[in-house]
Tab-separated table of C-alpha atoms in Angstrom:
chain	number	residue	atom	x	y	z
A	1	UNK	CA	117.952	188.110	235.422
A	2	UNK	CA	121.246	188.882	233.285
A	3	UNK	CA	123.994	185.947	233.215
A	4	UNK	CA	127.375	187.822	233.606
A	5	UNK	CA	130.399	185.005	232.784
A	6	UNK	CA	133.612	186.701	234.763
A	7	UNK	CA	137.098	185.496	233.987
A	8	UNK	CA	140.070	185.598	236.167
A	9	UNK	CA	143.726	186.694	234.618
A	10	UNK	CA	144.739	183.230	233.745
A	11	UNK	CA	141.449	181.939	232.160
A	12	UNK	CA	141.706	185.518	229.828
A	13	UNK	CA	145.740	184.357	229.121
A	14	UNK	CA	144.886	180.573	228.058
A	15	UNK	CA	141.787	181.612	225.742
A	16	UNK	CA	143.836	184.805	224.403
A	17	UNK	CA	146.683	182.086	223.487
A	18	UNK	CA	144.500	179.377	222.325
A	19	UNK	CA	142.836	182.243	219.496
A	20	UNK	CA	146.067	183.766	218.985
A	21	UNK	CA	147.754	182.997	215.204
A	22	UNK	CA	149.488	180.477	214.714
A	23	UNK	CA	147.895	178.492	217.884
A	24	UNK	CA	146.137	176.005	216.183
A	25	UNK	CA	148.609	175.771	213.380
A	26	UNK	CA	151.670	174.950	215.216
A	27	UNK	CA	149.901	172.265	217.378
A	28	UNK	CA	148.880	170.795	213.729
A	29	UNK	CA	152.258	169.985	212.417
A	30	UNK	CA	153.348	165.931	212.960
A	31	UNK	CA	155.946	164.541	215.851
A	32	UNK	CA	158.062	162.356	215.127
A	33	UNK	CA	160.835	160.350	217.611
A	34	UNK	CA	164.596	161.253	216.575
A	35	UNK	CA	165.273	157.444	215.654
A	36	UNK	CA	162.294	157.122	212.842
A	37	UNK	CA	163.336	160.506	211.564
A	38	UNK	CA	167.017	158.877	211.468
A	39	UNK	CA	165.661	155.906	209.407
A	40	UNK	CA	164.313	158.492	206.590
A	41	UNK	CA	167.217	160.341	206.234
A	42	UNK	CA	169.526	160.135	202.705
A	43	UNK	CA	172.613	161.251	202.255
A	44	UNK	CA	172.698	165.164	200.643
A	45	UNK	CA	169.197	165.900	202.399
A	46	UNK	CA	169.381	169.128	204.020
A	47	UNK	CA	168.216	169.272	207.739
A	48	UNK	CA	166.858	172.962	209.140
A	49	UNK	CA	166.148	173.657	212.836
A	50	UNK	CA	165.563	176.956	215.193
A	51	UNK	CA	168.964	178.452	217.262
A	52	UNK	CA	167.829	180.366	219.739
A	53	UNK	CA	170.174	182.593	219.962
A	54	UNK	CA	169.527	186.526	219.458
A	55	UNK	CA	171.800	186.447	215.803
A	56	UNK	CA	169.596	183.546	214.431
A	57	UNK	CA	166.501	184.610	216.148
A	58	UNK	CA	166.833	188.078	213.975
A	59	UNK	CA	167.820	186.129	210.862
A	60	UNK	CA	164.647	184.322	211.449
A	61	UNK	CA	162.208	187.465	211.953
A	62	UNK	CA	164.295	189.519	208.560
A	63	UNK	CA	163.516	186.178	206.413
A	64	UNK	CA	160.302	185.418	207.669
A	65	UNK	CA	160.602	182.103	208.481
A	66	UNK	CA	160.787	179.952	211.543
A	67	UNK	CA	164.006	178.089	210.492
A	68	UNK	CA	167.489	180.350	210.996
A	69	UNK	CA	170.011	177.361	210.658
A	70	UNK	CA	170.642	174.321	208.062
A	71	UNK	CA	173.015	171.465	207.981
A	72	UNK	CA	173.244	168.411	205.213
A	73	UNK	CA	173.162	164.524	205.963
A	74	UNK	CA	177.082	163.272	204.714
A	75	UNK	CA	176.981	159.538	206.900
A	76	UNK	CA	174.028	157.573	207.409
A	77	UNK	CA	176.000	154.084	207.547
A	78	UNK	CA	176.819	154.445	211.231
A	79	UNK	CA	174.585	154.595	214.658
A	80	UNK	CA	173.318	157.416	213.182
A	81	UNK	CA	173.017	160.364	210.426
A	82	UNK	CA	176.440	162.794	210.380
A	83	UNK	CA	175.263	166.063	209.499
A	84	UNK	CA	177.742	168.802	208.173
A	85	UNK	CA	177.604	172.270	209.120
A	86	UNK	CA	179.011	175.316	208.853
A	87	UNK	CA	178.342	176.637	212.533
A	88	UNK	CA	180.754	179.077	215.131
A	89	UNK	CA	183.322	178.814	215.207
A	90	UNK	CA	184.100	176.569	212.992
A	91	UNK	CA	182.227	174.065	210.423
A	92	UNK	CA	182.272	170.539	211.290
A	93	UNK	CA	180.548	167.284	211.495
A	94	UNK	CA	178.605	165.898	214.277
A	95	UNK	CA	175.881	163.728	215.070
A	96	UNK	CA	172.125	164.057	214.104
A	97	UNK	CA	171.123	163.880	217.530
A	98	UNK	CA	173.075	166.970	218.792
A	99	UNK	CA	172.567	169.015	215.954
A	100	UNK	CA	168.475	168.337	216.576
A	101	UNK	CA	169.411	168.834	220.144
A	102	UNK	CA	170.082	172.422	219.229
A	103	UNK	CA	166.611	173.167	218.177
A	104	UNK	CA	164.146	175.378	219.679
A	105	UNK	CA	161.346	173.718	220.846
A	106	UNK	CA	162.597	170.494	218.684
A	107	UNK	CA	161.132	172.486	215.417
A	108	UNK	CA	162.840	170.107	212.656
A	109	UNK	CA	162.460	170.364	208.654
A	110	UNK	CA	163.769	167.951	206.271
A	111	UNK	CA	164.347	168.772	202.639
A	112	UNK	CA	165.832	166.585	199.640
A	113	UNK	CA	166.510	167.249	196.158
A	114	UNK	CA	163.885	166.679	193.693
A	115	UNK	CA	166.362	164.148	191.118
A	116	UNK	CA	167.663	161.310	193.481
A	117	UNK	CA	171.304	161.827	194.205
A	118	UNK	CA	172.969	158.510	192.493
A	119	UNK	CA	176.067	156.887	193.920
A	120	UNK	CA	178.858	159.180	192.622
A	121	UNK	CA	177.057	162.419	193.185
A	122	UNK	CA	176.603	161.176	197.157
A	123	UNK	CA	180.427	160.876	197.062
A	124	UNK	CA	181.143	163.879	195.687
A	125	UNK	CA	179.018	166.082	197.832
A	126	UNK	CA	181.006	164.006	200.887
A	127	UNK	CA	184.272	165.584	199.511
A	128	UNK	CA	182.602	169.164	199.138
A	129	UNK	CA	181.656	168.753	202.505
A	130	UNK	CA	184.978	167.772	204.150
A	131	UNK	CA	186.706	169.823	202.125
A	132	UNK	CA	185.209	172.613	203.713
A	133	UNK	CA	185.410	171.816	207.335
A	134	UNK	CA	187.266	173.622	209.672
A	135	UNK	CA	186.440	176.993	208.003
A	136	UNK	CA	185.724	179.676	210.350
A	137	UNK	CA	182.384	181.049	210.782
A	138	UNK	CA	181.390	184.641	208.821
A	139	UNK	CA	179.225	186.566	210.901
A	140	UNK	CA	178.737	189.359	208.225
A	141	UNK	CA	176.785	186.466	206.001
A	142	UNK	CA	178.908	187.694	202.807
A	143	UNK	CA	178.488	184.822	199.735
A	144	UNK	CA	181.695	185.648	198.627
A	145	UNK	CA	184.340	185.984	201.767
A	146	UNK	CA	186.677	183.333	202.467
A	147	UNK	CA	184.853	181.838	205.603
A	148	UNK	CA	181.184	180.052	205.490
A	149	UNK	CA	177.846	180.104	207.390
A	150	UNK	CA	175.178	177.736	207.185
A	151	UNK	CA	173.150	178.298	204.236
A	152	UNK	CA	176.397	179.103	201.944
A	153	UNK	CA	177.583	176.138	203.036
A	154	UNK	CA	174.792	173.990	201.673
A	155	UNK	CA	174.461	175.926	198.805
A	156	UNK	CA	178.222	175.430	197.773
A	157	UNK	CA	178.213	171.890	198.442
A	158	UNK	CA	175.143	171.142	196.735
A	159	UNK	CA	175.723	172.951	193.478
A	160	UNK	CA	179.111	171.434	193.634
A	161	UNK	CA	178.280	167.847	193.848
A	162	UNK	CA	175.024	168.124	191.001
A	163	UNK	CA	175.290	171.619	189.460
A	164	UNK	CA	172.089	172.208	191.221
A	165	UNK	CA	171.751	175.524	193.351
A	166	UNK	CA	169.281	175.546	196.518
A	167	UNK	CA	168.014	179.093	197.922
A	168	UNK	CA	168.504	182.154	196.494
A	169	UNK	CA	171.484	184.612	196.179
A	170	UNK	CA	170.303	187.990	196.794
A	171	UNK	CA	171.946	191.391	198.061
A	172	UNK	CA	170.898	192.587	201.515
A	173	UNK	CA	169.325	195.746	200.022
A	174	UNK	CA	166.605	193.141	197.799
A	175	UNK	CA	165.818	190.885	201.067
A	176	UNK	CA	165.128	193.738	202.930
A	177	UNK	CA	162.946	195.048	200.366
A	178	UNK	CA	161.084	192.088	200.435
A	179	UNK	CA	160.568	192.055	204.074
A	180	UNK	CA	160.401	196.009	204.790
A	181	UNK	CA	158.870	195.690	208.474
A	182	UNK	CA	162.329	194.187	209.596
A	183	UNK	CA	163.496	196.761	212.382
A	184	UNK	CA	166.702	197.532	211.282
A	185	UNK	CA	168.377	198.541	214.689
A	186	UNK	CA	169.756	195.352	214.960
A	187	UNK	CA	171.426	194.740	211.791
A	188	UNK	CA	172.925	198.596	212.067
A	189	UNK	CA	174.809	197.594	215.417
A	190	UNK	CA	175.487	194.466	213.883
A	191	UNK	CA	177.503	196.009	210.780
A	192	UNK	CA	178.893	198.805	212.860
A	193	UNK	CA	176.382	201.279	211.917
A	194	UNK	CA	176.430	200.908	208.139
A	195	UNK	CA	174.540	197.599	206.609
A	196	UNK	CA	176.377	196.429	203.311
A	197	UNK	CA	173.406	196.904	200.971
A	198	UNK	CA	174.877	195.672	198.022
A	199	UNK	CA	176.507	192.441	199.626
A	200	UNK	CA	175.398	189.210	197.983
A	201	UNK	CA	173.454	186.310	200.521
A	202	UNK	CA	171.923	182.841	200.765
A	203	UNK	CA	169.244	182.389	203.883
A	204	UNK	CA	168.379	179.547	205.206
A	205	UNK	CA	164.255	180.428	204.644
A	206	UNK	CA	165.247	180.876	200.671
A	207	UNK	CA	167.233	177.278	200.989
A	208	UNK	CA	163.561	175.933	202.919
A	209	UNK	CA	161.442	177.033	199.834
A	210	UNK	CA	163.612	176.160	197.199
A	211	UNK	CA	161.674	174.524	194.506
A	212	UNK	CA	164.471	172.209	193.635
A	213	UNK	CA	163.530	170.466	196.644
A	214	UNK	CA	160.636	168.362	198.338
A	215	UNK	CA	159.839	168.354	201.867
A	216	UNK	CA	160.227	164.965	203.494
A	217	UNK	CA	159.379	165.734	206.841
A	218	UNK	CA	158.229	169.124	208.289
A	219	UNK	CA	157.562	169.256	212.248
A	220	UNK	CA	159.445	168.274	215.971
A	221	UNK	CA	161.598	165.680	217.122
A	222	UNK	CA	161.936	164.852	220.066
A	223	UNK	CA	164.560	161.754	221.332
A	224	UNK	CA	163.464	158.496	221.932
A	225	UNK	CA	162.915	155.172	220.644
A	226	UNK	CA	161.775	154.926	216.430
A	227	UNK	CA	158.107	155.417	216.372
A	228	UNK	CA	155.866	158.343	215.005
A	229	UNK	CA	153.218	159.921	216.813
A	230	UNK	CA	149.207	159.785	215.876
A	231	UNK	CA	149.917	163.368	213.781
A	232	UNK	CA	151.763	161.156	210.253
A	233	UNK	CA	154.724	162.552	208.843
A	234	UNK	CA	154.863	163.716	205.376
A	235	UNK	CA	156.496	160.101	203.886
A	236	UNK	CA	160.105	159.771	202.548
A	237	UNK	CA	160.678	160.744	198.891
């Protein structure tokens, strides 16, 4: 006699999710409580999360990468870590618990510069940083335009306060190359029907995997009390 297993709808779902990819992987990255993550934190390391909002979201799937938005730690004398951002509409400086607040899912990465920054390079990337607040927000993502958005921003700062540059500047017409399943729909309506191939960018992802800097902390946050979860994150540098 035959042995027939049946499965209802929701049994199918869970096991088609748990073998799905990616399942495992995600579930395999550390947690750590918003207070211990505070504690690590440096002045001039750059702080990525996930906006879930449809712009980002579509930055996110023409990159490649989970992260869509970055911000860089200017305070960490206070309560807690200022980050600076450029952001809409404006850029400004805010805590590190609202700007991780903003994050999908509380999907955090932490990245710092390989040479330590020493005393007067922290000060001068403070002054690139306020001196570029209050700068409205460009939604066409153009490096050279008189507003900001978030990965220009910490480019600009950066290079200004070390002559180091994080990510990479590249026209839309080479990222797309690189990425040619992006549907394009998007970006057409976005630009009015015609996408400025030959305008020059900085993404967030190319910022991420910039080999002038070393992860310190790649997972989720979530508020609370300092402490780190059984899963260890990736210690300070």
């Amino acid at each position: 006699m035959g042995f027939h297993l049946r499965l209802g709808p929701a049994c199918f779902a869970l096991i088609s999710a748990l073998f799905a990819p990616g399942a495992f992987a995600a579930s395999s990255l550390p947690s750590m409580t918003e207070a211990a993550l505070a504690s690590q934190l440096r002045v001039g390391d750059l702080v990525f999360i996930r906006v879930s909002a449809l712009p980002f979201r579509k930055v996110s799937e023409t990159t490649g990468s989970w992260t869509n938005h970055v911000g860089i730690v200017v305070e960490t004398n206070g309560a807690e870590p200022i980050i600076a951002e450029s952001t809409f509409p404006l850029s400004k400086r805010g805590s590190l618990a609202r700007f991780l607040g903003r994050s999908e899912g509380g999907r955090v990465a932490v990245s710092r510069l390989n040479p330590p920054l020493n005393a007067a390079q922290q000060q001068t990337l403070k002054q690139a940083a306020q001196k570029r607040l209050g700068i409205f927000y460009d939604t066409g993502f153009d490096l050279h335009s008189s507003r900001e958005f978030c990965s220009r921003f910490v480019h600009e700062v950066v290079q200004e306060a070390t002559g180091i540059e994080v990510g990479q500047v590249e026209t839309f017409s080479s990222l797309l190359a690189r990425n040619p399943d992006t549907e394009l729909g998007f970006w057409r309506l976005w630009y009015f029907g015609s996408i400025p191939w030959k305008r020059e960018t900085v993404t967030p992802a190319s910022v991420l995997n910039s080999p002038q800097m070393h992860p310190v902390f790649d997972g989720y946050v979530a508020a609370g009390k300092a402490g780190i979860s059984p899963a260890r994150a990736t210690p300070a540098g």
